[in-house]
């Protein structure tokens, strides 16, 4: 059965103490994760070890990094390697978030390299894709997302593609309070799955979790997550509020 994931993206928010308190608050509230469901916390680099320690032994709960570098090691001051993440026991990395694409000019090609290195270390990439507003307004979002998939993913083997998670995040819905309607989300998720099926076959396409991101909150999570091709969410703002994120975890179908 395909995995369903509620992934929190803390971005560059919270002090260490606030992060500890948030994880404690979330874990102290009743949350139900079935066998195929996971909660993932993408915390800032300096909090990875703290989060790993706090969540150790919790079933189906994982820590993610928000980025990594594309090289194995070396003279890359300020960067963090996948080997370092692996040495902390980190199992997920968010790649290609639209904020990284925009502010740090991450290209589809660079993301292809980052995907390769993550897969080489058995770390699961949560690969983000999605269109800006002007592309949606021109109704060319399918072509735009196809290009992101082609240029970053399509060199991967079928076995590798089965190890990734995709997050569709329409940029116009990130941090704006505007959510794609559940129909818009389902339409794009089904389209992405159809593209994967065309390239890798239906069975592989059916095994890849596709998360929706863009102003997911407790009040819209059930409707989004009950769409057949929406396998959970990548959540920014609402993941910083314990009650909200617990409700989002519990909204996984
Ligand atoms: C995100 O950070 O990936 C995101 C979708 O943010 P928000 O939920 O705040 O829109």
mmCIF file of C-alpha atoms in Angstrom, residues 65-236:
data_model
loop_
_atom_site.group_PDB
_atom_site.id
_atom_site.type_symbol
_atom_site.label_atom_id
_atom_site.label_comp_id
_atom_site.label_asym_id
_atom_site.label_seq_id
_atom_site.Cartn_x
_atom_site.Cartn_y
_atom_site.Cartn_z
ATOM 1 C CA UNK A 65 16.695 17.963 6.629
ATOM 2 C CA UNK A 66 15.417 20.877 4.540
ATOM 3 C CA UNK A 67 18.293 20.702 2.076
ATOM 4 C CA UNK A 68 21.672 19.099 1.431
ATOM 5 C CA UNK A 69 24.594 19.705 -0.885
ATOM 6 C CA UNK A 70 25.171 17.869 -4.136
ATOM 7 C CA UNK A 71 28.795 16.879 -3.409
ATOM 8 C CA UNK A 72 30.059 14.111 -1.166
ATOM 9 C CA UNK A 73 32.470 16.189 0.953
ATOM 10 C CA UNK A 74 35.192 18.771 0.632
ATOM 11 C CA UNK A 75 35.852 22.491 0.527
ATOM 12 C CA UNK A 76 32.261 23.750 0.419
ATOM 13 C CA UNK A 77 32.115 26.081 3.404
ATOM 14 C CA UNK A 78 28.690 26.351 4.932
ATOM 15 C CA UNK A 79 27.191 23.361 3.144
ATOM 16 C CA UNK A 80 25.881 20.125 4.670
ATOM 17 C CA UNK A 81 26.545 16.752 3.055
ATOM 18 C CA UNK A 82 24.290 13.743 2.821
ATOM 19 C CA UNK A 83 26.989 11.726 4.575
ATOM 20 C CA UNK A 84 26.727 14.076 7.560
ATOM 21 C CA UNK A 85 22.961 13.672 7.600
ATOM 22 C CA UNK A 86 23.282 9.918 7.365
ATOM 23 C CA UNK A 87 25.727 9.938 10.269
ATOM 24 C CA UNK A 88 22.971 11.526 12.384
ATOM 25 C CA UNK A 89 20.483 8.863 11.281
ATOM 26 C CA UNK A 90 18.435 11.246 9.139
ATOM 27 C CA UNK A 91 16.300 9.388 6.606
ATOM 28 C CA UNK A 92 14.589 12.165 4.616
ATOM 29 C CA UNK A 93 15.680 15.366 2.858
ATOM 30 C CA UNK A 94 13.398 17.990 1.305
ATOM 31 C CA UNK A 95 14.799 18.933 -2.118
ATOM 32 C CA UNK A 96 13.872 21.688 -4.514
ATOM 33 C CA UNK A 97 11.496 23.637 -2.302
ATOM 34 C CA UNK A 98 10.340 26.665 -4.283
ATOM 35 C CA UNK A 99 12.060 28.958 -1.778
ATOM 36 C CA UNK A 100 15.363 27.263 -2.519
ATOM 37 C CA UNK A 101 14.702 27.415 -6.246
ATOM 38 C CA UNK A 102 13.864 31.113 -6.025
ATOM 39 C CA UNK A 103 16.250 32.555 -3.395
ATOM 40 C CA UNK A 104 19.168 30.177 -3.925
ATOM 41 C CA UNK A 105 18.709 29.673 -7.668
ATOM 42 C CA UNK A 106 18.512 25.898 -7.465
ATOM 43 C CA UNK A 107 18.037 24.565 -10.979
ATOM 44 C CA UNK A 108 16.447 21.347 -12.166
ATOM 45 C CA UNK A 109 19.960 20.112 -13.051
ATOM 46 C CA UNK A 110 21.375 20.825 -9.589
ATOM 47 C CA UNK A 111 18.379 19.030 -8.090
ATOM 48 C CA UNK A 112 19.091 16.019 -10.295
ATOM 49 C CA UNK A 113 22.569 15.868 -8.686
ATOM 50 C CA UNK A 114 21.117 16.259 -5.201
ATOM 51 C CA UNK A 115 18.641 13.452 -5.874
ATOM 52 C CA UNK A 116 21.486 11.219 -7.018
ATOM 53 C CA UNK A 117 23.551 11.780 -3.922
ATOM 54 C CA UNK A 118 20.597 11.239 -1.568
ATOM 55 C CA UNK A 119 19.659 7.987 -3.276
ATOM 56 C CA UNK A 120 23.298 6.909 -3.152
ATOM 57 C CA UNK A 121 23.114 7.166 0.647
ATOM 58 C CA UNK A 122 19.640 5.629 0.958
ATOM 59 C CA UNK A 123 18.129 8.898 2.122
ATOM 60 C CA UNK A 124 14.591 9.507 0.855
ATOM 61 C CA UNK A 125 14.277 12.759 -1.074
ATOM 62 C CA UNK A 126 11.006 14.661 -0.804
ATOM 63 C CA UNK A 127 11.235 16.281 -4.223
ATOM 64 C CA UNK A 128 9.215 19.491 -4.559
ATOM 65 C CA UNK A 129 7.763 20.701 -7.821
ATOM 66 C CA UNK A 130 5.066 23.192 -8.740
ATOM 67 C CA UNK A 131 4.266 26.220 -10.811
ATOM 68 C CA UNK A 132 4.262 29.970 -10.116
ATOM 69 C CA UNK A 133 1.080 32.025 -10.464
ATOM 70 C CA UNK A 134 1.691 33.343 -13.983
ATOM 71 C CA UNK A 135 2.095 29.787 -15.266
ATOM 72 C CA UNK A 136 -1.177 28.722 -13.612
ATOM 73 C CA UNK A 137 -2.906 31.782 -15.065
ATOM 74 C CA UNK A 138 -1.627 30.863 -18.521
ATOM 75 C CA UNK A 139 -2.881 27.299 -17.908
ATOM 76 C CA UNK A 140 0.544 25.850 -18.726
ATOM 77 C CA UNK A 141 1.139 24.231 -15.322
ATOM 78 C CA UNK A 142 1.225 20.707 -16.751
ATOM 79 C CA UNK A 143 4.042 21.546 -19.157
ATOM 80 C CA UNK A 144 5.924 23.413 -16.412
ATOM 81 C CA UNK A 145 5.758 20.534 -13.936
ATOM 82 C CA UNK A 146 6.558 17.980 -16.649
ATOM 83 C CA UNK A 147 9.777 19.855 -17.348
ATOM 84 C CA UNK A 148 10.724 19.826 -13.671
ATOM 85 C CA UNK A 149 10.168 16.062 -13.581
ATOM 86 C CA UNK A 150 11.987 15.442 -16.853
ATOM 87 C CA UNK A 151 15.054 17.476 -15.936
ATOM 88 C CA UNK A 152 15.433 16.345 -12.329
ATOM 89 C CA UNK A 153 13.973 12.835 -12.142
ATOM 90 C CA UNK A 154 13.837 11.113 -15.479
ATOM 91 C CA UNK A 155 17.458 9.980 -15.454
ATOM 92 C CA UNK A 156 16.618 7.801 -12.429
ATOM 93 C CA UNK A 157 15.973 4.094 -12.765
ATOM 94 C CA UNK A 158 12.577 2.654 -11.897
ATOM 95 C CA UNK A 159 14.052 1.206 -8.700
ATOM 96 C CA UNK A 160 15.306 4.663 -7.698
ATOM 97 C CA UNK A 161 12.054 6.442 -8.496
ATOM 98 C CA UNK A 162 10.261 4.030 -6.177
ATOM 99 C CA UNK A 163 12.402 5.403 -3.346
ATOM 100 C CA UNK A 164 11.397 9.039 -3.692
ATOM 101 C CA UNK A 165 8.483 11.116 -2.450
ATOM 102 C CA UNK A 166 7.105 13.926 -4.614
ATOM 103 C CA UNK A 167 5.547 17.075 -3.171
ATOM 104 C CA UNK A 168 3.410 19.119 -5.551
ATOM 105 C CA UNK A 169 3.477 22.666 -4.244
ATOM 106 C CA UNK A 170 1.865 25.326 -6.414
ATOM 107 C CA UNK A 171 3.980 28.373 -5.544
ATOM 108 C CA UNK A 172 0.955 30.666 -5.533
ATOM 109 C CA UNK A 173 -0.441 28.652 -2.622
ATOM 110 C CA UNK A 174 2.689 28.538 -0.424
ATOM 111 C CA UNK A 175 2.449 30.735 2.639
ATOM 112 C CA UNK A 176 -0.256 32.822 0.966
ATOM 113 C CA UNK A 177 -3.302 31.386 2.673
ATOM 114 C CA UNK A 178 -4.559 30.449 -0.824
ATOM 115 C CA UNK A 179 -4.999 26.709 -1.163
ATOM 116 C CA UNK A 180 -5.409 24.900 -4.425
ATOM 117 C CA UNK A 181 -8.904 23.460 -4.434
ATOM 118 C CA UNK A 182 -9.024 19.755 -3.754
ATOM 119 C CA UNK A 183 -10.043 19.313 -7.404
ATOM 120 C CA UNK A 184 -7.006 21.314 -8.620
ATOM 121 C CA UNK A 185 -4.704 19.301 -6.347
ATOM 122 C CA UNK A 186 -6.194 15.975 -7.450
ATOM 123 C CA UNK A 187 -5.966 16.979 -11.111
ATOM 124 C CA UNK A 188 -2.248 17.765 -10.895
ATOM 125 C CA UNK A 189 -1.442 14.758 -8.713
ATOM 126 C CA UNK A 190 -3.192 12.454 -11.179
ATOM 127 C CA UNK A 191 -1.322 14.174 -14.003
ATOM 128 C CA UNK A 192 2.058 13.663 -12.270
ATOM 129 C CA UNK A 193 1.212 10.015 -11.635
ATOM 130 C CA UNK A 194 0.205 9.581 -15.261
ATOM 131 C CA UNK A 195 3.535 11.093 -16.369
ATOM 132 C CA UNK A 196 5.412 8.694 -14.073
ATOM 133 C CA UNK A 197 3.354 5.806 -15.459
ATOM 134 C CA UNK A 198 4.261 6.822 -19.002
ATOM 135 C CA UNK A 199 7.939 6.788 -18.133
ATOM 136 C CA UNK A 200 8.218 3.988 -15.569
ATOM 137 C CA UNK A 201 4.987 1.960 -15.821
ATOM 138 C CA UNK A 202 1.775 2.062 -13.811
ATOM 139 C CA UNK A 203 2.957 -0.115 -10.916
ATOM 140 C CA UNK A 204 5.908 2.182 -10.183
ATOM 141 C CA UNK A 205 3.752 5.295 -10.585
ATOM 142 C CA UNK A 206 1.202 3.858 -8.181
ATOM 143 C CA UNK A 207 3.872 3.288 -5.538
ATOM 144 C CA UNK A 208 5.212 6.872 -5.364
ATOM 145 C CA UNK A 209 3.634 9.040 -2.647
ATOM 146 C CA UNK A 210 2.648 12.485 -3.962
ATOM 147 C CA UNK A 211 2.110 15.067 -1.217
ATOM 148 C CA UNK A 212 0.284 18.354 -1.634
ATOM 149 C CA UNK A 213 1.805 21.552 -0.243
ATOM 150 C CA UNK A 214 0.358 25.051 -0.118
ATOM 151 C CA UNK A 215 -1.490 26.416 2.900
ATOM 152 C CA UNK A 216 -2.561 23.014 4.219
ATOM 153 C CA UNK A 217 -4.227 23.440 7.592
ATOM 154 C CA UNK A 218 -6.407 21.456 9.958
ATOM 155 C CA UNK A 219 -9.538 22.854 8.320
ATOM 156 C CA UNK A 220 -8.727 21.733 4.756
ATOM 157 C CA UNK A 221 -6.505 18.678 5.308
ATOM 158 C CA UNK A 222 -9.274 16.056 5.304
ATOM 159 C CA UNK A 223 -10.746 17.296 2.047
ATOM 160 C CA UNK A 224 -7.323 17.440 0.357
ATOM 161 C CA UNK A 225 -6.081 14.118 1.711
ATOM 162 C CA UNK A 226 -9.207 12.214 0.719
ATOM 163 C CA UNK A 227 -8.481 12.869 -2.956
ATOM 164 C CA UNK A 228 -7.354 9.565 -4.466
ATOM 165 C CA UNK A 229 -3.945 10.756 -5.662
ATOM 166 C CA UNK A 230 -3.135 13.008 -2.701
ATOM 167 C CA UNK A 231 -1.033 11.017 -0.253
ATOM 168 C CA UNK A 232 -0.611 13.603 2.472
ATOM 169 C CA UNK A 233 0.915 17.046 2.736
ATOM 170 C CA UNK A 234 4.047 19.131 3.079
ATOM 171 C CA UNK A 235 3.038 21.769 5.573
ATOM 172 C CA UNK A 236 4.731 25.068 6.392
#
